[in-house]
Amino acid sequence: MNNSELYKTLNDKQKAYVNLDMTDSQLHNGEYMLCVFHFKPGKGLNTLQAASEIAAESSSGTNFAVKTETPFSRRMNALVYKMDTKDELVWIAYPWRLFDRRGNIQNILTYVVGNVLGMKEVSALKLLDVWFPPSMLEQFDGPSYTIDDMRKYLGVYDRPILGTIIKPKIGLTSAEYAEVCYDFWVGGGDFVKNDEPQADQDFCPYDKMVKHVKEAMDKAVKETGKKKIHSFNVSAADFDTMIKRCEMIRDAGFEKGSYAFMIDGITAGWMAVQTLRRRYPDVFIHFHRASHGAYTRPENSFGFSVLVLSKFARLAGVSGIHTGTAGVGKMTGSPEDDIVPAYNILEFAAKGYFFDQSWSKIPENDEDSVRIAQKDSLGHTILDEESLSYRFLMFSKKIGETILEDDSWRGVKMCCPIVSGGLNPVLLKPFIDIMGGIDFITTMGAGCHAHPDGTKAGAKALVQACEAYKKKIDIHNYAKDPKNKELRVAIEFFEKKKSKNQEKTQKKKK
């Protein structure tokens, strides 16, 4: 059946949630948040009937028309405005006045990927992309402390931020943990993070961990003459404990800029994420996405994509969120799965799977909005008109204005991709090539700590691999220099491991 035939099968209640004649000017008039779902109808309903039930359940309706509706409440109906039965896609427009006017991410997701995922009227439902109108963007915080601020603190402009996750992920005492931090920092690394399960375990009390990390950082800074950063997991059982941990870190004497607050955003919840952003606008808010695979993996029929998760994180005000390794590391994910989200949280205007999202709060055709979009050429740091064509001129010591730094009313600031999961020094350049840029934080765990000569050597190998990239020298040739023996050992170790894993895979296939 075509769309007109499908429409005739709707009852009066279902028709209230369908308008297949909406024009582009109606859809982009500032009143609607637009969503695209992959979906399959459940038993007993055709495609449009099921889609109308999705729109009803995820906005103002229920399974039956109710007598308490008003003319105004009907204006809050979500509307199915486009269908693609071949590719099993449905487009739904949500009046954003449906949502909590205080910029509440939890409230939006409760509507669009809440109860609706459990409806028997659908056998598959996954939110693939979302578009926010400028009028909606204005209601939300957006990031405050960005990767640009981190770069200024570290004095690093011409490469990714080089980081690690402490391994083993759990089981070290506070002193042992701090020792590994120290080894990585003196080896040349910039950024260390708690692994996501790190909390207040009996063998590593939170207060002692904070104290010893501060001591290790001070010693490393003194020895290297370089600034260092640690990201502390402040996720907790309750609000008071989370804030207590934040204040403990602030009171420990850390220099401003030398610490970040990490939150397990999905398991702790969006309320925790937005609380940190609003309470601590001068701190890098680090969103770890533990359990996201339950929603985002391509083979999962229900949930939302990495792109959707990442866009909402930027809207909430997250400074950085893990976005995946695009198949280069150990985690599932392709360039389409991981790089598209990375661009959508970095750029002022970017293409998603279905929508071109401008993060402008002012009209997209405003001359200032156009100017910002033109200058935001992935480097994000504006030097001068001539330098705009060369994306990696960020290493210049003469840094000019940063996009939206002093005119944040014009748009939502950038959010930084954080890349982890099976990377090592050998894989740094392959990932940069796929990423197409250097604006990310890489956090290699075993990629540093598994180095045959230990964590310090692993950090040195990472730094040397980055130097080879900057100098456009193949790492195998760069490793021949006796000064780069750590890289040579890393190449031998990780390439040997890779070869063994490939042999095992081939044997299993046979």
mmCIF file of N, CA, C and O in Angstrom, residues 169-203:
data_model
loop_
_atom_site.group_PDB
_atom_site.id
_atom_site.type_symbol
_atom_site.label_atom_id
_atom_site.label_comp_id
_atom_site.label_asym_id
_atom_site.label_seq_id
_atom_site.Cartn_x
_atom_site.Cartn_y
_atom_site.Cartn_z
ATOM 1 N N LYS A 169 42.006 -2.407 35.865
ATOM 2 C CA LYS A 169 40.968 -1.407 36.063
ATOM 3 C C LYS A 169 40.528 -1.312 37.519
ATOM 4 O O LYS A 169 39.993 -0.288 37.935
ATOM 5 N N ILE A 170 40.732 -2.343 38.273
ATOM 6 C CA ILE A 170 40.360 -2.319 39.686
ATOM 7 C C ILE A 170 41.267 -3.303 40.421
ATOM 8 O O ILE A 170 41.744 -4.275 39.835
ATOM 9 N N GLY A 171 41.565 -3.058 41.678
ATOM 10 C CA GLY A 171 42.372 -3.976 42.478
ATOM 11 C C GLY A 171 43.655 -3.375 42.992
ATOM 12 O O GLY A 171 44.315 -3.960 43.864
ATOM 13 N N LEU A 172 44.055 -2.199 42.459
ATOM 14 C CA LEU A 172 45.255 -1.539 42.972
ATOM 15 C C LEU A 172 44.914 -0.750 44.220
ATOM 16 O O LEU A 172 43.819 -0.188 44.345
ATOM 17 N N THR A 173 45.853 -0.679 45.153
ATOM 18 C CA THR A 173 45.666 0.199 46.303
ATOM 19 C C THR A 173 45.840 1.641 45.850
ATOM 20 O O THR A 173 46.273 1.918 44.719
ATOM 21 N N SER A 174 45.526 2.580 46.723
ATOM 22 C CA SER A 174 45.626 3.990 46.368
ATOM 23 C C SER A 174 47.060 4.374 45.990
ATOM 24 O O SER A 174 47.285 5.121 45.027
ATOM 25 N N ALA A 175 48.036 3.849 46.728
ATOM 26 C CA ALA A 175 49.432 4.165 46.428
ATOM 27 C C ALA A 175 49.877 3.509 45.117
ATOM 28 O O ALA A 175 50.584 4.124 44.309
ATOM 29 N N GLU A 176 49.446 2.263 44.896
ATOM 30 C CA GLU A 176 49.793 1.578 43.642
ATOM 31 C C GLU A 176 49.173 2.301 42.447
ATOM 32 O O GLU A 176 49.801 2.455 41.401
ATOM 33 N N TYR A 177 47.952 2.733 42.625
ATOM 34 C CA TYR A 177 47.262 3.460 41.549
ATOM 35 C C TYR A 177 48.025 4.737 41.206
ATOM 36 O O TYR A 177 48.308 5.023 40.034
ATOM 37 N N ALA A 178 48.382 5.505 42.220
ATOM 38 C CA ALA A 178 49.086 6.766 42.005
ATOM 39 C C ALA A 178 50.454 6.533 41.360
ATOM 40 O O ALA A 178 50.921 7.347 40.564
ATOM 41 N N GLU A 179 51.087 5.418 41.693
ATOM 42 C CA GLU A 179 52.393 5.108 41.109
ATOM 43 C C GLU A 179 52.279 4.907 39.599
ATOM 44 O O GLU A 179 53.139 5.347 38.826
ATOM 45 N N VAL A 180 51.209 4.238 39.158
ATOM 46 C CA VAL A 180 51.008 4.029 37.726
ATOM 47 C C VAL A 180 50.734 5.373 37.034
ATOM 48 O O VAL A 180 51.227 5.628 35.931
ATOM 49 N N CYS A 181 49.947 6.240 37.693
ATOM 50 C CA CYS A 181 49.728 7.589 37.153
ATOM 51 C C CYS A 181 51.059 8.301 36.946
ATOM 52 O O CYS A 181 51.316 8.888 35.881
ATOM 53 N N TYR A 182 51.886 8.264 37.963
ATOM 54 C CA TYR A 182 53.194 8.931 37.921
ATOM 55 C C TYR A 182 54.037 8.405 36.760
ATOM 56 O O TYR A 182 54.618 9.183 35.993
ATOM 57 N N ASP A 183 54.087 7.074 36.611
ATOM 58 C CA ASP A 183 54.889 6.481 35.540
ATOM 59 C C ASP A 183 54.418 6.961 34.170
ATOM 60 O O ASP A 183 55.242 7.254 33.288
ATOM 61 N N PHE A 184 53.119 7.027 33.973
ATOM 62 C CA PHE A 184 52.598 7.479 32.681
ATOM 63 C C PHE A 184 52.933 8.951 32.441
ATOM 64 O O PHE A 184 53.350 9.336 31.344
ATOM 65 N N TRP A 185 52.749 9.765 33.454
ATOM 66 C CA TRP A 185 53.016 11.201 33.306
ATOM 67 C C TRP A 185 54.497 11.474 33.034
ATOM 68 O O TRP A 185 54.815 12.270 32.155
ATOM 69 N N VAL A 186 55.397 10.843 33.771
ATOM 70 C CA VAL A 186 56.817 11.117 33.535
ATOM 71 C C VAL A 186 57.289 10.510 32.213
ATOM 72 O O VAL A 186 58.302 10.937 31.655
ATOM 73 N N GLY A 187 56.524 9.546 31.688
ATOM 74 C CA GLY A 187 56.826 9.014 30.373
ATOM 75 C C GLY A 187 56.401 9.938 29.244
ATOM 76 O O GLY A 187 56.716 9.680 28.085
ATOM 77 N N GLY A 188 55.692 11.005 29.594
ATOM 78 C CA GLY A 188 55.303 11.995 28.595
ATOM 79 C C GLY A 188 53.816 12.135 28.353
ATOM 80 O O GLY A 188 53.388 12.983 27.555
ATOM 81 N N GLY A 189 52.992 11.317 29.030
ATOM 82 C CA GLY A 189 51.545 11.395 28.849
ATOM 83 C C GLY A 189 50.946 12.644 29.483
ATOM 84 O O GLY A 189 51.530 13.248 30.381
ATOM 85 N N ASP A 190 49.746 13.003 28.988
ATOM 86 C CA ASP A 190 49.066 14.215 29.460
ATOM 87 C C ASP A 190 47.949 13.930 30.459
ATOM 88 O O ASP A 190 47.772 14.670 31.431
ATOM 89 N N PHE A 191 47.189 12.881 30.213
ATOM 90 C CA PHE A 191 45.851 12.738 30.783
ATOM 91 C C PHE A 191 45.679 11.320 31.320
ATOM 92 O O PHE A 191 45.953 10.352 30.618
ATOM 93 N N VAL A 192 45.234 11.209 32.560
ATOM 94 C CA VAL A 192 44.966 9.907 33.173
ATOM 95 C C VAL A 192 43.524 9.900 33.664
ATOM 96 O O VAL A 192 43.048 10.891 34.203
ATOM 97 N N LYS A 193 42.839 8.780 33.472
ATOM 98 C CA LYS A 193 41.476 8.673 33.972
ATOM 99 C C LYS A 193 41.291 7.426 34.819
ATOM 100 O O LYS A 193 41.915 6.390 34.577
ATOM 101 N N ASN A 194 40.414 7.548 35.821
ATOM 102 C CA ASN A 194 39.918 6.357 36.502
ATOM 103 C C ASN A 194 39.229 5.464 35.479
ATOM 104 O O ASN A 194 38.596 5.969 34.549
ATOM 105 N N ASP A 195 39.328 4.157 35.660
ATOM 106 C CA ASP A 195 38.448 3.309 34.867
ATOM 107 C C ASP A 195 37.039 3.448 35.451
ATOM 108 O O ASP A 195 36.857 3.854 36.609
ATOM 109 N N GLU A 196 36.035 3.103 34.633
ATOM 110 C CA GLU A 196 34.659 3.413 35.036
ATOM 111 C C GLU A 196 34.183 2.718 36.310
ATOM 112 O O GLU A 196 33.285 3.241 36.985
ATOM 113 N N PRO A 197 34.741 1.539 36.729
ATOM 114 C CA PRO A 197 34.264 0.955 37.996
ATOM 115 C C PRO A 197 34.911 1.575 39.235
ATOM 116 O O PRO A 197 34.517 1.251 40.359
ATOM 117 N N GLN A 198 35.911 2.426 39.062
ATOM 118 C CA GLN A 198 36.622 2.992 40.209
ATOM 119 C C GLN A 198 35.663 3.795 41.076
ATOM 120 O O GLN A 198 34.953 4.672 40.591
ATOM 121 N N ALA A 199 35.643 3.481 42.360
ATOM 122 C CA ALA A 199 34.743 4.187 43.282
ATOM 123 C C ALA A 199 35.453 4.329 44.630
ATOM 124 O O ALA A 199 36.579 4.817 44.683
ATOM 125 N N ASP A 200 34.808 3.855 45.687
ATOM 126 C CA ASP A 200 35.383 3.976 47.039
ATOM 127 C C ASP A 200 35.537 2.576 47.622
ATOM 128 O O ASP A 200 34.951 2.251 48.655
ATOM 129 N N GLN A 201 36.323 1.737 46.941
ATOM 130 C CA GLN A 201 36.506 0.358 47.394
ATOM 131 C C GLN A 201 37.385 0.305 48.650
ATOM 132 O O GLN A 201 38.192 1.211 48.882
ATOM 133 N N ASP A 202 37.243 -0.768 49.414
ATOM 134 C CA ASP A 202 37.968 -0.844 50.687
ATOM 135 C C ASP A 202 39.481 -0.881 50.494
ATOM 136 O O ASP A 202 40.237 -0.387 51.335
ATOM 137 N N PHE A 203 39.943 -1.468 49.379
ATOM 138 C CA PHE A 203 41.390 -1.559 49.144
ATOM 139 C C PHE A 203 41.959 -0.266 48.537
ATOM 140 O O PHE A 203 43.163 -0.103 48.433
#
